[in-house]
Amino acid sequence: MTHPMLELQAADTMADQLRHRREHLGEREQMQAARNALVRWDQSRKVMRQRLDELSGVIEECESKSHDLDAQRDRLQAQLKTVIAPREAEALQSEIATVNETRSGIDDEELAALEEQARIDDELTEVLGQEEALREAFIAADEVLSAAEADIDGELERIAERLEGLRAEVDKASLRRYDRLREQHVVAAATLAGSRCEGCHLDLSAAEVDVVKDEAASSGGLADCPQCGRILVI
Ligand SMILES: [Zn+2]
């Protein structure tokens, strides 16, 4: 029959492995990737909307400036009809030319803004169309992760019950020693295989083997490894 100390160690090792597996689930990486995709999606949507707002502002400003410039040009042209002196007419014509030039620059600016607006509008429509698929992918990945975690949690619960039973079978002093050793080493209790401690994988001398066997014979099959201090089950 296996010594309860070894069964205890085996159950704790299994629980360690399960906890490790739970922490490193591939399903968690997939869920995080799906969540990151959703976050990136939301960010790009915000950036696009922000740029569209900026462009609306630019277009509005261009319209307003164009309107003012048109009014200014109309005024200058009306004035031009009333002047007689060629020098005055020349000055007005030059002023009108400057206004026209400015107006043309603003037209170019507005056109560029309108083109960018149309392009981003199309991109935004496409991006908005991805929302449902991205949300569904995230929810699905989250569910898969939860199911994987629940499986492991179920196994851990069964092991916890088993551990409780096993711990009741081991005497208090040995249990305290075992718990203390578990804090230092993952493996606290090991068998002696021939002359080798399975905890530290070192060979004991013939004299040491005799000592631990005597020790085990008088203390319920348990001894200390002289090399690593782990509990040797003999
Ligand atoms: Zn050892």
XYZ file of N, CA and C and ligand atoms in Angstrom:
703
model
N 0.844 -1.201 0.000
C 0.000 0.000 0.000
C 0.882 1.255 0.000
N 0.443 2.224 -0.783
C 1.229 3.464 -0.823
C 1.065 4.229 0.484
N 2.170 4.730 0.987
C 2.124 5.531 2.220
C 1.281 6.792 1.972
N 0.396 7.148 2.900
C -0.446 8.346 2.687
C 0.375 9.609 2.420
N 1.607 9.645 2.955
C 2.478 10.798 2.717
C 2.781 10.957 1.232
N 2.999 9.831 0.557
C 3.283 9.877 -0.887
C 2.031 10.218 -1.682
N 0.892 9.702 -1.217
C -0.372 10.032 -1.894
C -0.673 11.512 -1.730
N -0.355 12.024 -0.542
C -0.544 13.447 -0.268
C 0.319 14.274 -1.232
N 1.588 13.851 -1.352
C 2.501 14.550 -2.268
C 1.987 14.469 -3.716
N 1.516 13.296 -4.096
C 1.025 13.107 -5.468
C -0.179 14.012 -5.734
N -1.071 14.095 -4.741
C -2.271 14.930 -4.917
C -1.888 16.409 -4.972
N -0.951 16.821 -4.106
C -0.501 18.221 -4.134
C 0.204 18.552 -5.452
N 0.996 17.610 -5.942
C 1.692 17.820 -7.225
C 0.667 17.987 -8.343
N -0.362 17.145 -8.304
C -1.391 17.247 -9.335
C -2.100 18.604 -9.247
N -2.386 19.033 -8.016
C -3.038 20.347 -7.838
C -2.121 21.467 -8.343
N -0.815 21.353 -8.061
C 0.151 22.355 -8.564
C 0.092 22.426 -10.087
N 0.092 21.233 -10.701
C 0.087 21.181 -12.167
C -1.196 21.791 -12.729
N -2.302 21.507 -12.054
C -3.589 22.051 -12.521
C -3.607 23.573 -12.395
N -3.093 24.085 -11.283
C -3.052 25.546 -11.096
C -2.151 26.190 -12.158
N -1.039 25.530 -12.439
C -0.127 26.029 -13.477
C -0.833 26.037 -14.837
N -1.541 24.936 -15.103
C -2.249 24.849 -16.374
C -3.325 25.938 -16.474
N -3.992 26.175 -15.322
C -5.057 27.187 -15.296
C -4.483 28.579 -15.602
N -3.276 28.835 -15.065
C -2.651 30.149 -15.298
C -2.172 30.328 -16.727
N -1.866 29.208 -17.388
C -1.281 29.310 -18.731
C -2.198 28.757 -19.813
N -3.467 28.890 -19.614
C -4.415 28.370 -20.602
C -4.293 29.126 -21.929
N -4.190 28.359 -23.003
C -4.176 28.971 -24.337
C -5.481 29.711 -24.593
N -6.553 29.229 -23.970
C -7.866 29.866 -24.128
C -7.843 31.294 -23.586
N -7.001 31.520 -22.549
C -6.934 32.871 -21.996
C -6.248 33.817 -22.984
N -5.193 33.315 -23.622
C -4.512 34.137 -24.633
C -5.462 34.483 -25.769
N -6.271 33.487 -26.141
C -7.214 33.736 -27.241
C -8.269 34.753 -26.849
N -8.731 34.647 -25.590
C -9.723 35.609 -25.110
C -9.102 37.002 -25.092
N -7.844 37.089 -24.608
C -7.187 38.399 -24.535
C -6.965 38.984 -25.934
N -6.637 38.098 -26.885
C -6.451 38.563 -28.274
C -7.773 39.105 -28.821
N -8.867 38.400 -28.511
C -10.184 38.849 -29.000
C -10.563 40.169 -28.331
N -10.209 40.294 -27.044
C -10.526 41.541 -26.331
C -9.679 42.695 -26.885
N -8.393 42.405 -27.150
C -7.528 43.448 -27.715
C -8.027 43.904 -29.082
N -8.519 42.951 -29.869
C -9.040 43.303 -31.196
C -10.230 44.254 -31.042
N -11.048 43.982 -30.029
C -12.217 44.834 -29.779
C -11.789 46.228 -29.300
N -10.768 46.266 -28.459
C -10.252 47.544 -27.957
C -9.669 48.368 -29.115
N -8.889 47.672 -29.959
C -8.299 48.364 -31.127
C -9.395 48.888 -32.053
N -10.416 48.065 -32.221
C -11.551 48.457 -33.061
C -12.185 49.736 -32.500
N -12.415 49.755 -31.207
C -13.055 50.897 -30.564
C -12.179 52.148 -30.704
N -10.857 51.944 -30.572
C -9.935 53.084 -30.693
C -9.957 53.645 -32.118
N -9.923 52.751 -33.109
C -9.895 53.257 -34.482
C -11.212 53.954 -34.806
N -12.321 53.460 -34.249
C -13.613 54.122 -34.456
C -13.573 55.536 -33.861
N -13.003 55.637 -32.666
C -12.919 56.959 -32.013
C -12.045 57.913 -32.806
N -10.872 57.402 -33.260
C -9.941 58.240 -34.027
C -10.621 58.755 -35.301
N -11.356 57.865 -35.960
C -12.031 58.269 -37.206
C -13.097 59.327 -36.939
N -13.863 59.111 -35.882
C -14.932 60.078 -35.569
C -14.337 61.430 -35.195
N -13.234 61.367 -34.475
C -12.565 62.607 -34.071
C -12.074 63.362 -35.304
N -11.475 62.625 -36.251
C -10.972 63.253 -37.480
C -12.145 63.821 -38.294
N -13.257 63.099 -38.314
C -14.434 63.589 -39.053
C -14.940 64.896 -38.443
N -14.921 64.967 -37.122
C -15.329 66.206 -36.435
C -14.399 67.350 -36.831
N -13.082 67.054 -36.815
C -12.103 68.081 -37.193
C -12.359 68.558 -38.620
N -12.594 67.596 -39.512
C -12.802 67.943 -40.928
C -14.080 68.772 -41.099
N -15.125 68.444 -40.350
C -16.362 69.237 -40.415
C -16.062 70.679 -40.046
N -15.235 70.831 -39.000
C -14.840 72.169 -38.554
C -14.083 72.910 -39.654
N -13.139 72.197 -40.287
C -12.327 72.799 -41.361
C -13.234 73.239 -42.509
N -14.153 72.363 -42.904
C -15.047 72.657 -44.039
C -15.934 73.863 -43.718
N -16.447 73.870 -42.501
C -17.318 74.977 -42.068
C -16.559 76.309 -42.122
N -15.315 76.247 -41.639
C -14.495 77.454 -41.617
C -14.192 77.939 -43.037
N -13.903 76.987 -43.927
C -13.629 77.331 -45.334
C -14.845 77.999 -45.957
N -16.021 77.430 -45.687
C -17.270 77.977 -46.229
C -17.464 79.422 -45.773
N -17.228 79.606 -44.469
C -17.434 80.931 -43.888
C -16.447 81.945 -44.482
N -15.169 81.519 -44.600
C -14.149 82.409 -45.178
C -14.480 82.722 -46.639
N -14.886 81.709 -47.398
C -15.228 81.906 -48.807
C -16.364 82.920 -48.941
N -17.329 82.755 -48.056
C -18.481 83.658 -48.064
C -18.041 85.103 -47.839
N -17.185 85.279 -46.855
C -16.670 86.624 -46.553
C -15.865 87.183 -47.725
N -15.034 86.312 -48.324
C -14.200 86.754 -49.447
C -15.052 87.128 -50.655
N -16.113 86.359 -50.901
C -17.022 86.676 -52.018
C -17.657 88.047 -51.811
N -18.074 88.277 -50.579
C -18.702 89.563 -50.261
C -17.707 90.702 -50.473
N -16.471 90.432 -50.029
C -15.418 91.450 -50.180
C -15.160 91.744 -51.664
N -15.112 90.683 -52.457
C -14.861 90.851 -53.892
C -16.014 91.612 -54.566
N -17.232 91.260 -54.175
C -18.399 91.969 -54.737
C -18.318 93.466 -54.444
N -17.921 93.754 -53.213
C -17.795 95.159 -52.803
C -16.735 95.863 -53.653
N -15.604 95.188 -53.824
C -14.486 95.772 -54.586
C -14.872 95.990 -56.050
N -15.622 94.999 -56.581
C -16.019 95.112 -57.985
C -17.015 96.260 -58.182
N -17.903 96.409 -57.204
C -18.869 97.513 -57.273
C -18.136 98.848 -57.206
N -17.115 98.861 -56.340
C -16.302 100.070 -56.170
C -15.549 100.394 -57.466
N -15.079 99.328 -58.107
C -14.300 99.467 -59.340
C -15.110 100.192 -60.427
N -16.422 99.915 -60.439
C -17.285 100.540 -61.457
C -17.427 102.041 -61.249
N -17.174 102.471 -60.021
C -17.399 103.887 -59.705
C -16.134 104.737 -59.816
N -14.953 104.082 -59.848
C -13.730 104.898 -59.876
C -13.365 105.301 -61.303
N -12.716 106.449 -61.376
C -12.330 106.964 -62.685
C -10.813 106.943 -62.818
N -10.148 107.349 -61.763
C -8.683 107.431 -61.805
C -8.076 106.056 -62.057
N -7.235 105.935 -63.121
C -6.643 104.629 -63.454
C -5.831 104.043 -62.305
N -5.158 104.858 -61.531
C -4.334 104.340 -60.432
C -5.204 103.668 -59.370
N -6.355 104.318 -59.103
C -7.303 103.754 -58.121
C -7.862 102.418 -58.630
N -8.196 102.404 -59.964
C -8.742 101.182 -60.577
C -7.723 100.056 -60.507
N -6.484 100.416 -60.750
C -5.411 99.411 -60.703
C -5.269 98.817 -59.296
N -5.324 99.697 -58.322
C -5.217 99.252 -56.919
C -6.355 98.310 -56.570
N -7.555 98.667 -57.021
C -8.721 97.819 -56.731
C -8.597 96.463 -57.433
N -8.132 96.512 -58.694
C -7.976 95.257 -59.442
C -6.949 94.337 -58.761
N -5.897 94.974 -58.280
C -4.873 94.191 -57.581
C -5.449 93.579 -56.314
N -6.275 94.367 -55.638
C -6.909 93.860 -54.404
C -7.846 92.684 -54.727
N -8.593 92.848 -55.841
C -9.516 91.772 -56.259
C -8.730 90.499 -56.596
N -7.582 90.683 -57.251
C -6.755 89.524 -57.615
C -6.276 88.785 -56.363
N -5.880 89.576 -55.349
C -5.438 88.961 -54.082
C -6.576 88.174 -53.438
N -7.768 88.776 -53.425
C -8.934 88.099 -52.844
C -9.189 86.791 -53.596
N -9.127 86.864 -54.938
C -9.369 85.653 -55.741
C -8.346 84.551 -55.438
N -7.123 84.997 -55.270
C -6.056 84.034 -54.978
C -6.296 83.340 -53.627
N -6.625 84.161 -52.633
C -6.921 83.617 -51.300
C -8.104 82.646 -51.383
N -9.120 83.079 -52.126
C -10.341 82.272 -52.287
C -9.994 80.923 -52.919
N -9.100 80.933 -53.881
C -8.712 79.706 -54.573
C -7.962 78.763 -53.626
N -7.106 79.354 -52.782
C -6.389 78.542 -51.780
C -7.362 77.866 -50.828
N -8.379 78.637 -50.417
C -9.378 78.081 -49.488
C -10.197 76.983 -50.179
N -10.482 77.177 -51.442
C -11.204 76.139 -52.201
C -10.414 74.824 -52.216
N -9.101 74.961 -52.441
C -8.249 73.763 -52.460
C -8.279 73.061 -51.104
N -8.185 73.881 -50.062
C -8.190 73.331 -48.691
C -9.508 72.598 -48.411
N -10.599 73.227 -48.838
C -11.923 72.639 -48.594
C -12.085 71.334 -49.379
N -11.601 71.349 -50.618
C -11.715 70.156 -51.456
C -10.943 68.983 -50.833
N -9.733 69.285 -50.346
C -8.922 68.236 -49.710
C -9.648 67.675 -48.487
N -10.263 68.586 -47.701
C -10.997 68.153 -46.502
C -12.201 67.302 -46.891
N -12.893 67.695 -47.957
C -14.071 66.933 -48.412
C -13.669 65.536 -48.888
N -12.536 65.472 -49.589
C -12.064 64.163 -50.078
C -11.696 63.255 -48.903
N -10.985 63.826 -47.930
C -10.604 63.031 -46.753
C -11.851 62.590 -45.994
N -12.814 63.487 -45.906
C -14.065 63.180 -45.202
C -14.768 61.981 -45.868
N -14.822 62.002 -47.202
C -15.482 60.912 -47.931
C -14.749 59.587 -47.717
N -13.414 59.665 -47.734
C -12.614 58.458 -47.557
C -12.806 57.881 -46.154
N -12.755 58.758 -45.142
C -12.902 58.269 -43.767
C -14.330 57.787 -43.515
N -15.284 58.440 -44.147
C -16.678 57.978 -44.027
C -16.802 56.529 -44.496
N -16.165 56.231 -45.629
C -16.199 54.860 -46.155
C -15.507 53.902 -45.202
N -14.332 54.315 -44.713
C -13.571 53.459 -43.793
C -14.365 53.205 -42.516
N -15.008 54.257 -42.038
C -15.781 54.136 -40.796
C -16.955 53.169 -40.987
N -17.607 53.264 -42.139
C -18.714 52.341 -42.421
C -18.213 50.902 -42.365
N -17.039 50.686 -42.952
C -16.472 49.342 -42.968
C -16.131 48.888 -41.546
N -15.501 49.786 -40.795
C -15.110 49.472 -39.414
C -16.346 49.190 -38.548
N -17.383 49.997 -38.705
C -18.601 49.791 -37.906
C -19.237 48.444 -38.229
N -19.080 48.011 -39.464
C -19.630 46.724 -39.880
C -18.954 45.538 -39.218
N -17.764 45.777 -38.647
C -17.013 44.671 -38.014
C -17.415 44.449 -36.564
N -18.182 45.376 -36.014
C -18.460 45.340 -34.574
C -19.070 44.017 -34.113
N -20.131 43.597 -34.776
C -20.842 42.410 -34.315
C -19.925 41.187 -34.290
N -19.186 41.007 -35.385
C -18.300 39.832 -35.467
C -17.248 39.871 -34.350
N -16.707 41.063 -34.097
C -15.682 41.188 -33.062
C -16.254 40.921 -31.675
N -17.448 41.453 -31.425
C -18.074 41.225 -30.109
C -18.404 39.755 -29.917
N -18.921 39.140 -30.977
C -19.263 37.716 -30.881
C -18.019 36.877 -30.647
N -16.941 37.213 -31.345
C -15.685 36.456 -31.179
C -15.181 36.574 -29.750
N -15.292 37.777 -29.178
C -14.840 37.986 -27.803
C -15.698 37.188 -26.823
N -17.015 37.276 -26.992
C -17.920 36.557 -26.080
C -17.668 35.050 -26.172
N -17.502 34.558 -27.399
C -17.263 33.118 -27.591
C -15.944 32.702 -26.920
N -14.884 33.495 -27.129
C -13.575 33.167 -26.549
C -13.654 33.204 -25.026
N -14.421 34.148 -24.502
C -14.579 34.275 -23.050
C -15.314 33.060 -22.487
N -16.311 32.589 -23.229
C -17.056 31.408 -22.784
C -16.181 30.157 -22.806
N -15.375 30.038 -23.856
C -14.475 28.879 -23.967
C -13.490 28.885 -22.791
N -12.970 30.076 -22.465
C -12.039 30.199 -21.332
C -12.737 29.825 -20.026
N -13.943 30.357 -19.819
C -14.673 30.061 -18.580
C -14.909 28.569 -18.439
N -15.241 27.904 -19.551
C -15.491 26.458 -19.499
C -14.205 25.717 -19.129
N -13.082 26.134 -19.722
C -11.799 25.484 -19.421
C -11.426 25.703 -17.958
N -11.668 26.919 -17.468
C -11.356 27.222 -16.055
C -12.258 26.402 -15.132
N -13.540 26.292 -15.498
C -14.488 25.553 -14.667
C -14.102 24.077 -14.593
N -13.623 23.524 -15.718
C -13.159 22.126 -15.724
C -12.043 21.932 -14.703
N -11.072 22.819 -14.767
C -9.921 22.718 -13.863
C -10.362 22.949 -12.423
N -11.242 23.927 -12.220
C -11.722 24.203 -10.861
C -12.428 22.982 -10.278
N -13.189 22.293 -11.128
C -13.872 21.077 -10.679
C -12.855 20.026 -10.234
N -11.815 19.864 -11.043
C -10.762 18.892 -10.697
C -10.063 19.305 -9.409
N -9.788 20.605 -9.282
C -9.115 21.111 -8.074
C -9.964 20.878 -6.830
N -11.276 21.026 -6.988
C -12.162 20.790 -5.842
C -12.117 19.335 -5.404
N -12.129 18.453 -6.408
C -12.050 17.016 -6.075
C -10.722 16.706 -5.381
N -9.654 17.312 -5.863
C -8.337 17.072 -5.242
C -8.306 17.647 -3.819
N -8.936 18.805 -3.646
C -8.966 19.425 -2.308
C -9.654 18.493 -1.307
N -10.729 17.854 -1.749
C -11.429 16.907 -0.869
C -10.524 15.719 -0.538
N -9.852 15.258 -1.588
C -8.948 14.121 -1.408
C -7.799 14.505 -0.470
N -7.296 15.716 -0.631
C -6.206 16.183 0.231
C -6.633 16.214 1.694
N -7.859 16.660 1.900
C -8.371 16.735 3.271
C -8.348 15.352 3.929
N -8.815 14.359 3.181
C -8.829 12.983 3.689
C -7.415 12.472 3.954
N -6.509 12.756 3.014
C -5.134 12.269 3.145
C -4.408 12.924 4.313
N -4.667 14.211 4.491
C -3.997 14.934 5.579
C -4.429 14.388 6.938
N -5.666 13.905 7.004
C -6.165 13.335 8.258
C -5.463 12.016 8.576
N -4.913 11.383 7.525
C -4.241 10.090 7.730
C -2.788 10.246 8.195
N -2.244 11.462 8.036
C -0.829 11.674 8.399
C -0.759 12.314 9.791
N 0.214 11.884 10.595
C 0.304 12.448 11.949
C 0.686 13.933 11.889
N 0.281 14.656 12.921
C 0.396 16.126 12.938
C 1.833 16.627 12.737
N 2.775 16.000 13.419
C 4.173 16.459 13.340
C 4.713 16.288 11.921
N 4.430 15.145 11.311
C 4.897 14.898 9.933
C 4.235 15.875 8.968
N 2.956 16.146 9.235
C 2.210 17.064 8.373
C 2.807 18.476 8.427
N 3.172 18.908 9.646
C 3.788 20.240 9.803
C 5.102 20.298 9.029
N 5.866 19.220 9.152
C 7.144 19.126 8.437
C 6.917 19.166 6.925
N 5.936 18.407 6.514
C 5.599 18.343 5.088
C 5.218 19.742 4.572
N 4.357 20.441 5.328
C 3.901 21.772 4.891
C 5.066 22.759 4.833
N 5.963 22.648 5.821
C 7.125 23.539 5.847
C 8.027 23.270 4.628
N 8.235 21.993 4.356
C 9.075 21.622 3.207
C 8.431 22.024 1.878
N 7.110 21.970 1.828
C 6.385 22.326 0.600
C 6.594 23.807 0.256
N 6.793 24.620 1.317
C 7.024 26.045 1.054
C 8.383 26.265 0.383
N 9.351 25.382 0.712
C 10.697 25.514 0.134
C 10.817 24.782 -1.201
N 10.297 23.560 -1.220
C 10.436 22.726 -2.415
C 9.041 22.391 -2.919
N 8.929 22.183 -4.206
C 7.643 21.735 -4.739
C 7.365 20.328 -4.221
N 8.421 19.515 -4.260
C 8.299 18.141 -3.772
C 8.856 18.098 -2.348
N 7.988 17.729 -1.389
C 8.418 17.682 0.013
C 8.690 16.259 0.454
N 7.987 15.308 -0.143
C 8.142 13.910 0.254
C 8.474 13.071 -0.970
N 9.449 12.187 -0.826
C 9.874 11.373 -1.964
C 10.243 9.975 -1.504
N 10.321 9.075 -2.455
C 10.702 7.703 -2.100
C 12.219 7.559 -2.170
N 12.685 6.479 -1.569
C 14.096 6.112 -1.718
C 14.118 4.984 -2.744
N 14.704 5.273 -3.910
C 14.763 4.258 -4.964
C 16.165 3.676 -4.963
N 16.303 2.508 -4.396
C 17.641 1.946 -4.200
C 18.332 2.781 -3.145
N 19.387 3.485 -3.560
C 20.053 4.369 -2.596
C 19.844 5.833 -2.991
N 18.947 6.073 -3.955
C 18.742 7.425 -4.463
C 17.473 8.069 -3.912
N 17.637 9.312 -3.405
C 16.471 10.078 -2.967
C 15.794 10.619 -4.225
N 14.516 10.334 -4.391
C 13.795 10.785 -5.577
C 13.420 12.267 -5.493
N 13.700 12.861 -4.335
C 13.455 14.301 -4.180
C 14.606 15.104 -4.756
N 15.851 14.776 -4.353
C 17.011 15.540 -4.813
C 17.826 14.789 -5.850
N 17.442 13.532 -6.098
C 18.121 12.691 -7.107
C 19.602 12.471 -6.789
N 19.927 12.475 -5.503
C 21.312 12.185 -5.106
C 21.348 10.810 -4.458
N 22.478 10.143 -4.634
C 22.636 8.828 -4.019
C 23.120 8.974 -2.582
N 22.550 8.164 -1.718
C 22.982 8.142 -0.314
C 24.064 7.064 -0.189
N 24.977 7.297 0.734
C 26.005 6.272 0.960
C 25.346 5.076 1.647
N 26.026 3.951 1.614
C 25.477 2.741 2.250
C 25.167 2.995 3.724
N 26.066 3.750 4.379
C 25.847 4.051 5.805
C 24.607 4.929 5.986
N 24.446 5.892 5.079
C 23.264 6.781 5.169
C 21.975 6.012 4.929
N 22.053 5.060 3.988
C 20.869 4.240 3.707
C 20.478 3.460 4.963
N 21.482 2.907 5.648
C 21.201 2.172 6.896
C 20.541 3.078 7.922
N 21.070 4.293 8.056
C 20.527 5.244 9.050
C 19.069 5.571 8.738
N 18.771 5.919 7.462
C 17.386 6.312 7.143
C 16.440 5.126 7.258
N 16.934 3.941 6.960
C 16.058 2.764 7.094
C 15.710 2.506 8.563
N 16.704 2.680 9.429
C 16.454 2.538 10.876
C 15.456 3.587 11.338
N 15.700 4.819 10.853
C 14.838 5.948 11.241
C 13.396 5.663 10.806
N 13.247 5.177 9.576
C 11.918 4.899 9.034
C 11.226 3.775 9.800
N 12.019 2.779 10.163
C 11.438 1.627 10.862
C 10.820 2.039 12.190
N 11.418 3.076 12.819
C 10.899 3.484 14.131
C 9.923 4.657 14.037
N 9.683 5.201 12.823
C 8.751 6.344 12.755
C 7.783 6.238 11.568
N 7.138 5.091 11.499
C 6.033 4.917 10.548
C 6.422 5.000 9.091
N 7.653 4.588 8.760
C 8.078 4.551 7.355
C 8.617 5.865 6.833
N 8.821 6.845 7.724
C 9.307 8.151 7.283
C 10.683 8.455 7.852
N 11.526 9.082 7.012
C 12.853 9.494 7.464
C 13.214 10.816 6.804
N 14.387 11.377 7.151
C 14.857 12.613 6.510
C 15.942 12.264 5.517
N 15.903 12.906 4.337
C 17.007 12.702 3.406
C 18.199 13.479 3.946
N 19.360 12.838 4.178
C 20.525 13.556 4.709
C 21.086 14.571 3.701
N 20.709 14.460 2.438
C 21.218 15.368 1.404
C 20.368 16.636 1.274
N 19.036 16.446 1.212
C 18.180 17.600 0.905
C 17.207 17.934 2.029
N 17.078 17.059 2.994
C 16.165 17.329 4.104
C 14.713 17.012 3.825
N 14.424 16.512 2.630
C 13.035 16.158 2.325
C 12.619 14.905 3.122
N 11.324 14.683 3.181
C 10.829 13.480 3.856
C 11.043 12.295 2.922
N 11.738 11.313 3.409
C 11.949 10.099 2.618
C 10.933 9.064 3.076
N 10.204 8.494 2.134
C 9.234 7.466 2.451
C 9.848 6.125 2.059
N 9.993 5.277 3.089
C 10.682 4.005 2.841
C 9.748 2.825 3.112
Zn 17.054 14.138 -0.980
